Amino acid sequence: MAMATSRISKYDEYGFERPEDFDYALYEDFMSQYLKVLALRSKKWSSIMASPKGLKKSSSLKADIRKGIPLEHREKVWLFVSGANEERKKYRGDIYSDLTIVEDRDLADTIRTDLPRTFPENIYFNKSEESEGPNFQKQLFRVLVAYGQHNRKVGYCQGMNYIAGLLLLVTKNEESTFWLLKMLVEKILPDYYSRTMDGLLTDIDVISELVRLRYPDVSAHMSNLSFPWPVITTKWFICLFCEVLPTETVLRIWDCLFNEGSKVLFRVALTIISLHRAEILACEQFVDLSECLKGIIKGPSTLYCHKFLEQIFKVPGKLSLKDLNKMRNNMSKTRHMRK
Amino acid sequence: MANRSGPQRPNGTAQAKICQFKLVLLGESAVGKSSLVLRFVKGQFHEFQESTIGAAFLTQTVCVDDTTVKFEIWDTAGQERYHSLAPMYYRGAQAAIVVYDVTNQDTFGRAKTWVKELQRQASPNIVIALAGNKADLANKRSVELEEAQAYAEENQLLFMETSAKTAKNVNEVFLAIAKKLPKNDQNVNPSVPVNITAWLTICVLRAGHF
Ligand SMILES: Nc1nc2c(ncn2[C@@H]2O[C@H](COP(=O)(O)OP(=O)(O)OP(=O)(O)O)[C@@H](O)[C@H]2O)c(=O)[nH]1
Ligand SMILES: [Mg+2]
């Protein structure tokens, strides 16, 4: 154990400090397998990136994205497959730097309050720590102000700080972060972050309905314990599993999210529930269930991200965008009627 | 851990009563709701506490006379737009702590709005406490103690100025609520007494923090 601890840094490759209860032995086992995967993927992606039409939409590209984009290519691939590059062309000149000039003071104040509260355990965001690397707090401020002033309907919603923060850690580029954030908020996700959070409320209802249809025993059990779904799912949707699952797993999910859309989030949620069905059903009290869910997201099933990503496309079964959108419509109608 | 314990009850004393209550924390973002809970539950304080997305759930136990009061604590997100999710958390709550930041007048206004909403929409017998947090920053104060006290009296709220940072009045707020809650049979948790000794140990441990 002691040896494992000394070999693995206190910080992960994205600058996050590992928690006190971090399971080094488990992590080492995972990494010993995952490094091989990464080496293979790296080779494959070098050839994809070298080919002029490598990123053109195709089923083989989709499969390769599901198997993971190497970190060094993520920025480029995300910008391409999300449509951010195309979107950017619709605007004349460089809109980003103008948008970073603070005009809306209230917005800037709200964002400023959240800066030291975003990833305080990450060396790139933690000002007090002397780190050689870049300090992303200022950049995070500019990206969030720029986006809030660009999209006044949304402004700033708590949760966007984590998303933009993780985007910065991956791309190390403010402007790319701005465009990727824009694509997520406006194109990829439903209306999660606006003042009414309409899309979020709908998707919360949709996931509980999907669980009811696919895992009726789990659904019944949760309602017996009067466990409200939003308690867990709000953060899943708002943070896109960032601050919930291990970072590497989150990035693998985001690879697919940028390429395939918000459907992926439901696949992840359903897979987590399905894989841990027995544990959930074994909880006899509300409190136990809450603890159980906290444990699940820290456990091996999601740490082994390569296996987990395979599972999200198998375990929950068929989930078409058409059906999902139909459900979203129904749920939204029902909710507005209830009011 | 055991060395912290004070006088312990004999194992499984029959008359020990255990009551369980749902408590919700409400208030503007960054006033210190999560910090108060963290102080109360774990005895810790983080200079930079992450903003809460959705809600967090924790439990803690206190002793009042011969009764063990177990709090199921719902710590909610403060940003205005998360408001539509709040009713789900205060529905059925027997107690609420509405928090504001003594250095920020706006947050006091927001606290009043929460109190009104609770009085209208929550359970009629809900015990509400108003907490003026960050009392350690007295030099930056913008909400006067007397002002808040008068408001609390008018609305029959428990009231204390607290500091999650120095721990001032944190356990006291929860304890005051525990004292005020009705400890009738209805709230006695039927599934708990199986392991009464464990509960009492937590209970004694908590007392050590006072
Ligand atoms: N000086 C001082 N700072 C405090 C105190 N309580 C909290 N803080 C700081 O205020 C900031 C916000 O505290 P939180 O506990 O996250 O506030 P919150 O109400 O939970 O905020 P949301 O989750 O966004 O709704 C943190 O950086 C805390 O360290 C206090 O009593 N004194
Ligand atoms: Mg909080």
Coordinates of C-alpha atoms and ligand atoms in Angstrom, one line a residue:
Chain A
M1 CA 0.0 0.0 0.0
A2 CA 2.7 2.5 1.0
M3 CA 4.5 1.8 -2.2
A4 CA 1.5 2.4 -4.3
T5 CA 0.9 5.7 -2.5
S6 CA 4.4 6.9 -3.2
R7 CA 4.3 6.0 -6.8
I8 CA 1.1 7.8 -7.6
S9 CA 1.1 11.5 -7.2
K10 CA -1.1 13.3 -4.7
Y11 CA -2.5 15.2 -7.7
D12 CA -4.1 13.6 -10.8
E13 CA -3.1 14.5 -14.3
Y14 CA -5.6 17.3 -14.4
G15 CA -4.4 18.9 -11.2
F16 CA -7.1 17.6 -8.8
E17 CA -5.9 16.7 -5.4
R18 CA -6.7 13.1 -4.7
P19 CA -9.2 12.7 -1.8
E20 CA -8.0 11.4 1.6
D21 CA -9.9 8.1 1.1
F22 CA -8.5 7.6 -2.4
D23 CA -8.0 4.0 -3.1
Y24 CA -4.5 3.9 -4.5
A25 CA -4.4 0.1 -5.0
L26 CA -7.6 0.1 -7.0
Y27 CA -6.3 3.0 -9.0
E28 CA -3.0 1.3 -9.8
D29 CA -4.8 -1.8 -11.0
F30 CA -7.0 0.4 -13.2
M31 CA -4.1 2.3 -14.6
S32 CA -2.1 -0.8 -15.4
Q33 CA -4.8 -1.8 -17.8
Y34 CA -5.8 1.6 -19.0
L35 CA -2.3 2.6 -20.1
K36 CA -2.3 -0.1 -22.7
V37 CA -5.7 1.1 -24.0
L38 CA -4.3 4.7 -24.2
A39 CA -1.3 3.6 -26.1
L40 CA -3.4 1.8 -28.7
R41 CA -5.8 4.7 -29.0
S42 CA -3.0 7.1 -29.4
K43 CA -1.7 5.3 -32.4
K44 CA -5.2 5.0 -33.9
W45 CA -5.9 8.7 -33.4
S46 CA -2.6 9.8 -34.9
S47 CA -3.7 8.3 -38.1
I48 CA -7.2 9.7 -37.8
M49 CA -5.9 13.2 -37.3
A50 CA -3.4 12.9 -40.1
S51 CA -6.1 12.0 -42.6
P52 CA -7.7 15.0 -44.2
K53 CA -11.2 13.6 -43.9
G54 CA -10.5 11.9 -40.6
L55 CA -13.2 13.8 -38.6
K56 CA -15.9 13.5 -41.2
K57 CA -19.0 12.0 -39.7
S58 CA -19.0 8.2 -40.1
S59 CA -19.8 5.1 -38.1
S60 CA -16.1 4.3 -37.6
L61 CA -15.4 7.7 -36.3
K62 CA -18.3 7.3 -33.8
A63 CA -16.9 4.0 -32.7
D64 CA -13.4 5.6 -32.2
I65 CA -14.8 8.4 -30.2
R66 CA -16.7 6.0 -28.0
K67 CA -13.3 4.3 -27.3
G68 CA -11.9 7.6 -26.2
I69 CA -10.2 10.6 -27.7
P70 CA -6.6 11.0 -26.5
L71 CA -6.2 14.1 -24.3
E72 CA -3.9 15.9 -26.8
H73 CA -6.6 15.8 -29.5
R74 CA -9.6 16.5 -27.4
E75 CA -9.8 20.2 -28.0
K76 CA -9.6 19.9 -31.8
V77 CA -12.0 17.0 -32.0
W78 CA -14.5 18.5 -29.6
L79 CA -14.5 21.8 -31.5
F80 CA -15.0 19.9 -34.7
V81 CA -17.7 17.3 -33.9
S82 CA -19.7 19.7 -31.7
G83 CA -20.1 22.1 -34.5
A84 CA -18.3 24.8 -32.7
N85 CA -16.0 25.5 -35.6
E86 CA -19.0 26.0 -37.9
E87 CA -20.8 28.1 -35.4
R88 CA -17.8 30.4 -35.0
K89 CA -17.8 31.2 -38.7
K90 CA -21.3 32.7 -38.3
Y91 CA -19.9 35.5 -36.4
R92 CA -17.8 38.2 -37.9
G93 CA -14.4 38.8 -36.4
D94 CA -13.3 37.9 -32.9
I95 CA -16.4 38.3 -30.7
Y96 CA -14.7 36.7 -27.7
S97 CA -12.3 39.4 -26.5
D98 CA -15.0 42.1 -26.7
L99 CA -17.3 40.0 -24.6
T100 CA -14.8 39.7 -21.8
I101 CA -15.0 43.4 -21.1
V102 CA -17.3 43.6 -18.0
E103 CA -20.5 45.5 -18.7
D104 CA -22.9 43.7 -16.5
R105 CA -21.6 44.3 -12.9
D106 CA -24.1 42.1 -11.2
L107 CA -23.2 39.2 -13.4
A108 CA -19.5 39.8 -12.8
D109 CA -20.1 39.9 -9.0
T110 CA -22.0 36.7 -9.0
I111 CA -19.3 35.0 -11.0
R112 CA -16.6 36.4 -8.8
T113 CA -18.1 34.9 -5.7
D114 CA -17.9 31.5 -7.3
L115 CA -14.3 31.7 -8.5
P116 CA -12.6 30.6 -5.3
R117 CA -15.4 28.0 -4.9
T118 CA -14.7 26.3 -8.2
F119 CA -12.3 23.3 -7.8
P120 CA -10.6 24.6 -4.7
E121 CA -8.8 21.3 -4.5
N122 CA -7.2 21.7 -8.0
I123 CA -3.7 23.2 -8.2
Y124 CA -4.6 25.2 -11.3
F125 CA -7.6 26.9 -9.7
N126 CA -6.2 27.1 -6.2
K127 CA -4.5 30.5 -5.9
S128 CA -2.9 30.0 -2.6
E129 CA -0.9 27.1 -3.8
E130 CA 2.4 28.0 -5.6
S131 CA 2.2 26.1 -8.8
E132 CA 4.3 26.3 -11.9
G133 CA 1.3 25.7 -14.3
P134 CA -1.2 28.3 -15.4
N135 CA -3.7 29.8 -13.0
F136 CA -7.1 29.3 -14.6
Q137 CA -9.2 31.4 -12.1
K138 CA -8.8 34.6 -14.2
Q139 CA -9.5 32.8 -17.4
L140 CA -12.5 31.1 -15.9
F141 CA -13.8 34.6 -14.9
R142 CA -13.4 35.9 -18.4
V143 CA -15.0 32.9 -20.1
L144 CA -18.1 33.0 -17.8
V145 CA -18.5 36.8 -18.0
A146 CA -18.1 36.6 -21.8
Y147 CA -20.7 33.9 -22.1
G148 CA -23.1 35.5 -19.7
Q149 CA -23.0 38.7 -21.6
H150 CA -23.2 36.9 -24.9
N151 CA -26.3 34.9 -23.9
R152 CA -28.3 37.2 -21.6
K153 CA -31.2 34.8 -21.4
V154 CA -29.0 32.3 -19.6
G155 CA -26.5 34.6 -17.9
Y156 CA -24.6 32.6 -15.3
C157 CA -26.0 29.5 -13.7
Q158 CA -24.1 27.7 -11.0
G159 CA -22.7 24.5 -12.4
M160 CA -21.5 26.3 -15.5
N161 CA -18.4 27.1 -13.5
Y162 CA -17.5 23.5 -13.2
I163 CA -18.1 22.8 -16.9
A164 CA -16.1 25.7 -18.1
G165 CA -13.4 24.9 -15.5
L166 CA -13.0 21.4 -16.8
L167 CA -13.1 22.6 -20.4
L168 CA -10.2 24.9 -19.5
L169 CA -8.2 22.1 -17.9
V170 CA -8.6 20.1 -21.1
T171 CA -8.2 22.8 -23.8
K172 CA -6.0 25.2 -21.8
N173 CA -7.6 27.8 -24.1
E174 CA -10.2 30.3 -23.0
E175 CA -11.6 30.9 -26.4
S176 CA -12.1 27.2 -27.2
T177 CA -13.7 26.9 -23.8
F178 CA -16.1 29.7 -24.6
W179 CA -17.2 28.1 -27.9
L180 CA -17.6 24.6 -26.4
L181 CA -19.6 26.0 -23.5
K182 CA -21.8 27.8 -26.0
M183 CA -22.4 24.6 -28.0
L184 CA -23.2 22.7 -24.8
V185 CA -25.7 25.2 -23.5
E186 CA -27.4 26.2 -26.8
K187 CA -27.1 23.2 -29.0
I188 CA -26.2 20.0 -27.3
L189 CA -28.2 20.2 -24.1
P190 CA -31.9 21.2 -23.7
D191 CA -32.7 24.4 -21.7
Y192 CA -30.8 23.4 -18.5
Y193 CA -29.3 26.6 -17.4
S194 CA -31.8 29.4 -18.1
R195 CA -33.7 31.1 -15.4
T196 CA -36.6 28.7 -15.5
M197 CA -34.4 25.6 -15.9
D198 CA -37.3 24.2 -17.9
G199 CA -35.2 21.6 -19.8
L200 CA -33.6 20.4 -16.6
L201 CA -37.0 19.9 -14.9
T202 CA -38.2 18.0 -17.9
D203 CA -35.1 15.7 -18.1
I204 CA -35.4 15.0 -14.3
D205 CA -38.9 13.7 -15.0
V206 CA -37.8 11.8 -18.0
I207 CA -35.0 9.9 -16.2
S208 CA -37.4 8.9 -13.4
E209 CA -39.9 7.7 -16.0
L210 CA -37.2 5.8 -17.8
V211 CA -36.2 4.1 -14.6
R212 CA -39.8 3.3 -13.9
L213 CA -40.2 1.7 -17.3
R214 CA -36.9 -0.2 -17.3
Y215 CA -36.2 -1.0 -13.7
P216 CA -39.6 -0.9 -12.0
D217 CA -38.3 -2.5 -8.9
V218 CA -35.7 0.2 -8.3
S219 CA -38.3 2.9 -9.1
A220 CA -40.8 1.4 -6.6
H221 CA -38.1 1.0 -4.0
M222 CA -37.0 4.6 -4.3
S223 CA -40.5 5.9 -4.0
N224 CA -41.1 3.6 -1.0
L225 CA -38.2 5.3 0.8
S226 CA -39.6 8.6 -0.5
F227 CA -36.3 9.3 -2.2
P228 CA -36.8 12.2 -4.6
W229 CA -35.0 11.6 -7.9
P230 CA -33.9 15.2 -8.3
V231 CA -31.7 14.8 -5.3
I232 CA -29.2 12.9 -7.3
T233 CA -30.1 13.6 -10.9
T234 CA -30.0 17.5 -10.7
K235 CA -26.2 17.4 -10.3
W236 CA -25.8 14.7 -12.9
F237 CA -27.5 16.8 -15.5
I238 CA -26.3 20.2 -14.5
C239 CA -22.6 19.3 -14.1
L240 CA -22.6 16.6 -16.8
F241 CA -21.2 14.2 -14.3
C242 CA -18.3 16.5 -13.5
E243 CA -17.8 16.6 -9.7
V244 CA -19.7 13.3 -9.6
L245 CA -17.7 10.7 -11.5
P246 CA -13.9 10.3 -11.8
T247 CA -12.4 12.9 -14.1
E248 CA -11.2 10.4 -16.7
T249 CA -14.6 8.9 -16.9
V250 CA -16.3 12.3 -17.2
L251 CA -14.0 13.2 -20.2
R252 CA -14.8 9.9 -21.9
I253 CA -18.5 10.7 -21.4
W254 CA -18.0 14.2 -22.8
D255 CA -16.3 12.7 -25.9
C256 CA -19.6 11.0 -26.7
L257 CA -21.7 13.9 -25.5
F258 CA -20.0 16.4 -28.0
N259 CA -20.4 13.9 -30.8
E260 CA -23.8 12.2 -30.1
G261 CA -25.7 14.7 -27.9
S262 CA -27.6 14.7 -24.6
K263 CA -28.9 11.2 -25.0
V264 CA -25.6 10.0 -23.6
L265 CA -26.4 11.5 -20.2
F266 CA -29.4 9.2 -19.9
R267 CA -27.3 6.2 -20.9
V268 CA -24.9 7.0 -18.2
A269 CA -27.6 7.5 -15.6
L270 CA -29.4 4.3 -16.5
T271 CA -26.2 2.3 -16.5
I272 CA -25.2 3.5 -13.0
I273 CA -28.6 2.5 -11.7
S274 CA -28.7 -0.9 -13.6
L275 CA -25.2 -1.9 -12.5
H276 CA -26.0 -1.2 -8.8
R277 CA -29.6 -2.4 -8.8
A278 CA -29.0 -5.0 -6.1
E279 CA -27.2 -2.6 -3.8
I280 CA -30.0 0.0 -4.2
L281 CA -32.7 -2.6 -3.5
A282 CA -30.8 -3.7 -0.4
C283 CA -31.0 -0.3 1.2
E284 CA -33.7 -0.3 3.9
Q285 CA -33.6 3.3 4.8
F286 CA -33.4 6.6 3.1
V287 CA -30.1 7.4 4.8
D288 CA -28.6 4.1 3.7
L289 CA -29.6 4.7 0.1
S290 CA -28.0 8.2 0.1
E291 CA -24.8 6.7 1.4
C292 CA -25.0 3.8 -1.1
L293 CA -25.3 6.2 -4.0
K294 CA -22.3 8.2 -2.7
G295 CA -20.3 5.0 -2.6
I296 CA -21.3 3.8 -6.0
I297 CA -19.9 6.8 -7.8
K298 CA -16.6 6.5 -6.2
G299 CA -16.4 2.7 -6.8
P300 CA -14.7 0.5 -9.4
S301 CA -17.7 0.3 -11.8
T302 CA -17.2 3.9 -12.9
L303 CA -13.4 4.1 -12.3
Y304 CA -12.7 1.5 -15.0
C305 CA -13.8 4.0 -17.6
H306 CA -13.1 2.0 -20.6
K307 CA -15.3 -0.8 -19.5
F308 CA -17.9 1.7 -18.2
L309 CA -18.1 3.4 -21.6
E310 CA -18.7 0.1 -23.3
Q311 CA -21.4 -0.7 -20.8
I312 CA -23.3 2.6 -21.3
F313 CA -24.0 1.5 -24.9
K314 CA -25.1 -2.0 -24.0
V315 CA -26.6 -2.1 -20.5
P316 CA -29.6 0.2 -20.8
G317 CA -30.7 -1.2 -24.2
K318 CA -32.2 0.8 -27.0
L319 CA -32.7 4.5 -26.5
S320 CA -33.6 6.4 -29.6
L321 CA -33.4 10.2 -29.8
K322 CA -36.9 10.1 -31.3
D323 CA -38.4 8.3 -28.3
L324 CA -36.4 10.5 -25.9
N325 CA -37.7 13.7 -27.5
K326 CA -41.3 12.3 -27.5
M327 CA -40.9 11.6 -23.8
R328 CA -39.5 15.1 -23.2
N329 CA -42.5 16.6 -24.9
N330 CA -45.0 14.6 -22.9
M331 CA -43.2 15.2 -19.6
S332 CA -43.0 18.9 -20.2
K333 CA -46.7 19.1 -21.1
T334 CA -47.7 17.2 -18.0
R335 CA -45.6 19.4 -15.8
H336 CA -47.0 22.6 -17.2
M337 CA -50.5 21.2 -16.8
R338 CA -49.9 20.4 -13.1
K339 CA -49.0 24.1 -12.4
Chain B
M1 CA -12.7 8.2 19.3
A2 CA -13.8 6.4 22.4
N3 CA -11.6 8.6 24.6
R4 CA -13.8 11.5 23.7
S5 CA -16.8 10.0 25.3
G6 CA -18.2 11.4 28.5
P7 CA -20.6 9.6 30.8
Q8 CA -22.2 6.9 28.9
R9 CA -25.6 5.3 29.4
P10 CA -25.8 1.7 30.2
N11 CA -26.3 -0.4 27.1
G12 CA -29.7 -0.3 25.6
T13 CA -31.4 1.8 28.3
A14 CA -35.0 1.3 27.6
Q15 CA -36.4 4.8 28.2
A16 CA -34.1 6.4 25.6
K17 CA -36.3 7.9 23.0
I18 CA -35.1 8.5 19.5
C19 CA -36.8 11.1 17.3
Q20 CA -36.1 11.8 13.7
F21 CA -36.7 15.1 12.0
K22 CA -36.3 16.5 8.5
L23 CA -34.5 19.9 8.5
V24 CA -33.9 22.0 5.5
L25 CA -31.5 24.9 5.0
L26 CA -32.5 27.8 2.8
G27 CA -31.0 31.1 1.8
E28 CA -29.1 33.0 -0.8
S29 CA -26.0 31.5 -2.4
A30 CA -22.7 31.8 -0.5
V31 CA -24.3 32.8 2.8
G32 CA -22.8 29.7 4.3
K33 CA -25.5 27.0 4.4
S34 CA -23.1 24.2 3.5
S35 CA -20.5 25.6 5.8
L36 CA -22.9 25.5 8.8
V37 CA -23.8 21.9 8.0
L38 CA -20.2 20.9 7.6
R39 CA -19.3 22.5 10.9
F40 CA -22.3 20.8 12.7
V41 CA -21.8 17.4 11.1
K42 CA -18.0 17.1 10.8
G43 CA -16.7 19.9 12.9
Q44 CA -14.8 21.3 9.9
F45 CA -14.6 24.5 8.0
H46 CA -13.4 25.1 4.4
E47 CA -12.2 28.5 3.5
F48 CA -13.4 27.8 0.0
Q49 CA -16.6 25.7 0.1
E50 CA -17.8 24.6 -3.3
S51 CA -21.2 25.8 -4.3
T52 CA -24.0 23.3 -3.9
I53 CA -25.7 22.1 -7.0
G54 CA -29.2 20.8 -6.4
A55 CA -29.0 19.7 -2.8
A56 CA -26.9 17.7 -0.4
F57 CA -28.1 15.3 2.3
L58 CA -26.5 14.6 5.6
T59 CA -27.5 13.4 9.0
Q60 CA -26.5 14.3 12.6
T61 CA -27.7 13.6 16.0
V62 CA -28.0 15.7 19.2
C63 CA -29.3 14.9 22.7
V64 CA -32.0 16.8 24.4
D65 CA -32.6 15.6 27.9
D66 CA -33.5 12.0 27.6
T67 CA -34.2 12.1 23.9
T68 CA -31.9 11.6 21.0
V69 CA -32.8 13.8 18.1
K70 CA -31.7 12.7 14.7
F71 CA -31.7 15.3 12.0
E72 CA -32.0 14.5 8.3
I73 CA -30.5 17.6 6.9
W74 CA -31.2 18.9 3.4
D75 CA -28.7 21.5 2.3
T76 CA -30.1 23.3 -0.8
A77 CA -28.6 25.4 -3.6
G78 CA -28.9 29.1 -3.1
Q79 CA -29.0 30.6 -6.6
E80 CA -32.3 32.1 -7.5
R81 CA -32.9 29.9 -10.4
Y82 CA -32.7 26.7 -8.4
H83 CA -35.7 28.0 -6.5
S84 CA -38.2 25.8 -8.4
L85 CA -36.6 22.7 -6.9
A86 CA -36.8 24.0 -3.3
P87 CA -40.4 22.9 -2.5
M88 CA -39.4 19.3 -2.9
Y89 CA -36.9 19.7 -0.1
Y90 CA -38.9 21.7 2.4
R91 CA -42.1 19.7 1.8
G92 CA -42.6 17.6 4.9
A93 CA -39.8 19.3 6.7
Q94 CA -40.4 19.8 10.5
A95 CA -37.6 22.4 10.8
A96 CA -35.9 25.0 8.6
I97 CA -32.8 27.2 9.1
V98 CA -33.1 30.3 6.9
V99 CA -29.6 31.7 6.6
Y100 CA -28.3 35.2 5.6
D101 CA -24.9 36.8 5.6
V102 CA -24.6 39.6 8.2
T103 CA -22.2 41.4 5.8
N104 CA -24.8 41.5 3.0
Q105 CA -28.1 43.3 3.3
D106 CA -29.5 41.7 0.1
T107 CA -29.2 38.2 1.6
F108 CA -31.3 39.4 4.6
G109 CA -34.0 40.5 2.2
R110 CA -33.9 37.1 0.5
A111 CA -34.1 35.4 3.9
K112 CA -37.3 37.2 4.6
T113 CA -38.7 36.0 1.3
W114 CA -37.9 32.4 2.3
V115 CA -39.6 32.8 5.7
K116 CA -42.7 34.1 4.0
E117 CA -42.7 31.2 1.5
L118 CA -42.2 28.7 4.3
Q119 CA -45.1 30.3 6.3
R120 CA -47.3 29.9 3.3
Q121 CA -46.3 26.7 1.8
A122 CA -44.5 24.4 4.3
S123 CA -46.0 22.3 7.1
P124 CA -48.0 24.6 9.4
N125 CA -46.0 23.5 12.5
I126 CA -42.6 23.9 11.0
V127 CA -40.0 25.3 13.4
I128 CA -38.0 28.0 11.7
A129 CA -34.7 29.4 12.8
L130 CA -33.1 32.5 11.3
A131 CA -29.3 32.4 11.3
G132 CA -27.2 35.5 10.6
N133 CA -24.0 33.8 9.5
K134 CA -20.4 35.1 9.2
A135 CA -20.7 36.8 12.5
D136 CA -16.9 36.7 12.7
L137 CA -16.8 39.4 10.1
A138 CA -18.4 42.0 12.4
N139 CA -16.3 44.8 11.0
K140 CA -18.0 44.3 7.7
R141 CA -21.5 44.0 9.2
S142 CA -24.4 45.5 7.2
V143 CA -27.3 43.8 9.0
E144 CA -27.7 45.0 12.6
L145 CA -28.3 42.4 15.2
E146 CA -31.3 44.4 16.6
E147 CA -32.9 44.6 13.2
A148 CA -32.8 40.9 12.6
Q149 CA -33.8 40.2 16.2
A150 CA -36.9 42.4 15.9
Y151 CA -37.9 40.7 12.7
A152 CA -37.4 37.3 14.2
E153 CA -39.6 38.1 17.2
E154 CA -42.3 39.5 15.0
N155 CA -42.4 36.3 13.1
Q156 CA -41.8 34.0 16.0
L157 CA -38.6 32.6 14.7
L158 CA -35.6 31.3 16.6
F159 CA -32.8 33.6 16.0
M160 CA -29.0 33.5 16.4
E161 CA -26.0 35.1 14.8
T162 CA -23.6 32.3 13.8
S163 CA -20.2 31.7 12.4
A164 CA -19.4 28.5 10.6
K165 CA -15.8 29.6 10.6
T166 CA -15.4 30.0 14.4
A167 CA -18.2 27.5 15.3
K168 CA -20.0 30.2 17.2
N169 CA -23.6 29.3 17.9
V170 CA -23.6 26.5 15.2
N171 CA -24.4 23.6 17.5
E172 CA -26.6 26.0 19.5
V173 CA -28.9 26.7 16.6
F174 CA -29.5 23.0 16.0
L175 CA -29.9 22.3 19.6
A176 CA -32.4 25.1 20.0
I177 CA -34.4 23.6 17.2
A178 CA -34.2 20.2 18.7
K179 CA -35.5 21.5 22.0
K180 CA -38.4 23.2 20.3
L181 CA -39.5 20.3 18.2
P182 CA -42.4 18.2 19.5
K183 CA -41.0 14.9 20.7
N184 CA -44.2 13.0 20.6
D185 CA -44.6 9.3 19.5
Q186 CA -45.3 10.3 16.0
N187 CA -41.7 11.3 15.4
V188 CA -40.2 8.4 17.2
N189 CA -38.4 6.4 14.6
P190 CA -39.6 2.8 14.8
S191 CA -36.8 1.2 12.9
V192 CA -33.9 2.6 14.9
P193 CA -33.8 1.1 18.4
V194 CA -32.1 -2.1 17.2
N195 CA -28.7 -0.6 17.8
I196 CA -29.3 1.8 20.6
T197 CA -25.7 1.8 21.9
A198 CA -24.3 3.0 18.6
W199 CA -26.7 5.9 18.5
L200 CA -25.8 6.9 22.0
T201 CA -22.1 6.8 21.2
I202 CA -22.7 9.3 18.4
C203 CA -24.8 11.3 20.7
V204 CA -22.1 11.5 23.3
L205 CA -19.5 12.3 20.8
R206 CA -21.5 15.2 19.5
A207 CA -21.9 16.5 23.0
G208 CA -18.1 16.7 23.1
H209 CA -18.2 19.5 20.6
F210 CA -20.2 21.9 22.6
Ligands
LIG1 N1 -15.8 34.5 7.4 C1 -16.7 33.5 7.2 N2 -16.8 32.9 6.0 C2 -17.8 31.9 5.9 C3 -18.6 31.6 7.0 N3 -19.5 30.6 6.5 C4 -19.1 30.4 5.2 N4 -18.1 31.2 4.8 C5 -17.5 31.2 3.5 O1 -18.5 31.7 2.6 C6 -18.4 30.9 1.3 C7 -19.7 30.3 1.0 O2 -20.1 29.3 1.9 P1 -21.0 28.1 1.6 O3 -21.2 27.3 2.8 O4 -20.6 27.4 0.4 O5 -22.4 28.9 1.2 P2 -23.8 28.2 0.7 O6 -24.8 29.1 1.3 O7 -23.8 26.8 0.9 O8 -23.7 28.6 -0.9 P3 -24.5 27.8 -2.1 O9 -24.2 26.4 -2.0 O10 -23.9 28.4 -3.3 O11 -26.0 28.1 -2.0 C8 -17.3 29.9 1.5 O12 -16.2 30.3 0.9 C9 -17.1 29.8 3.0 O13 -15.8 29.5 3.4 C10 -18.4 32.2 8.2 O14 -19.1 31.9 9.2 N5 -17.5 33.2 8.3
MG2 MG -24.0 25.2 -0.4

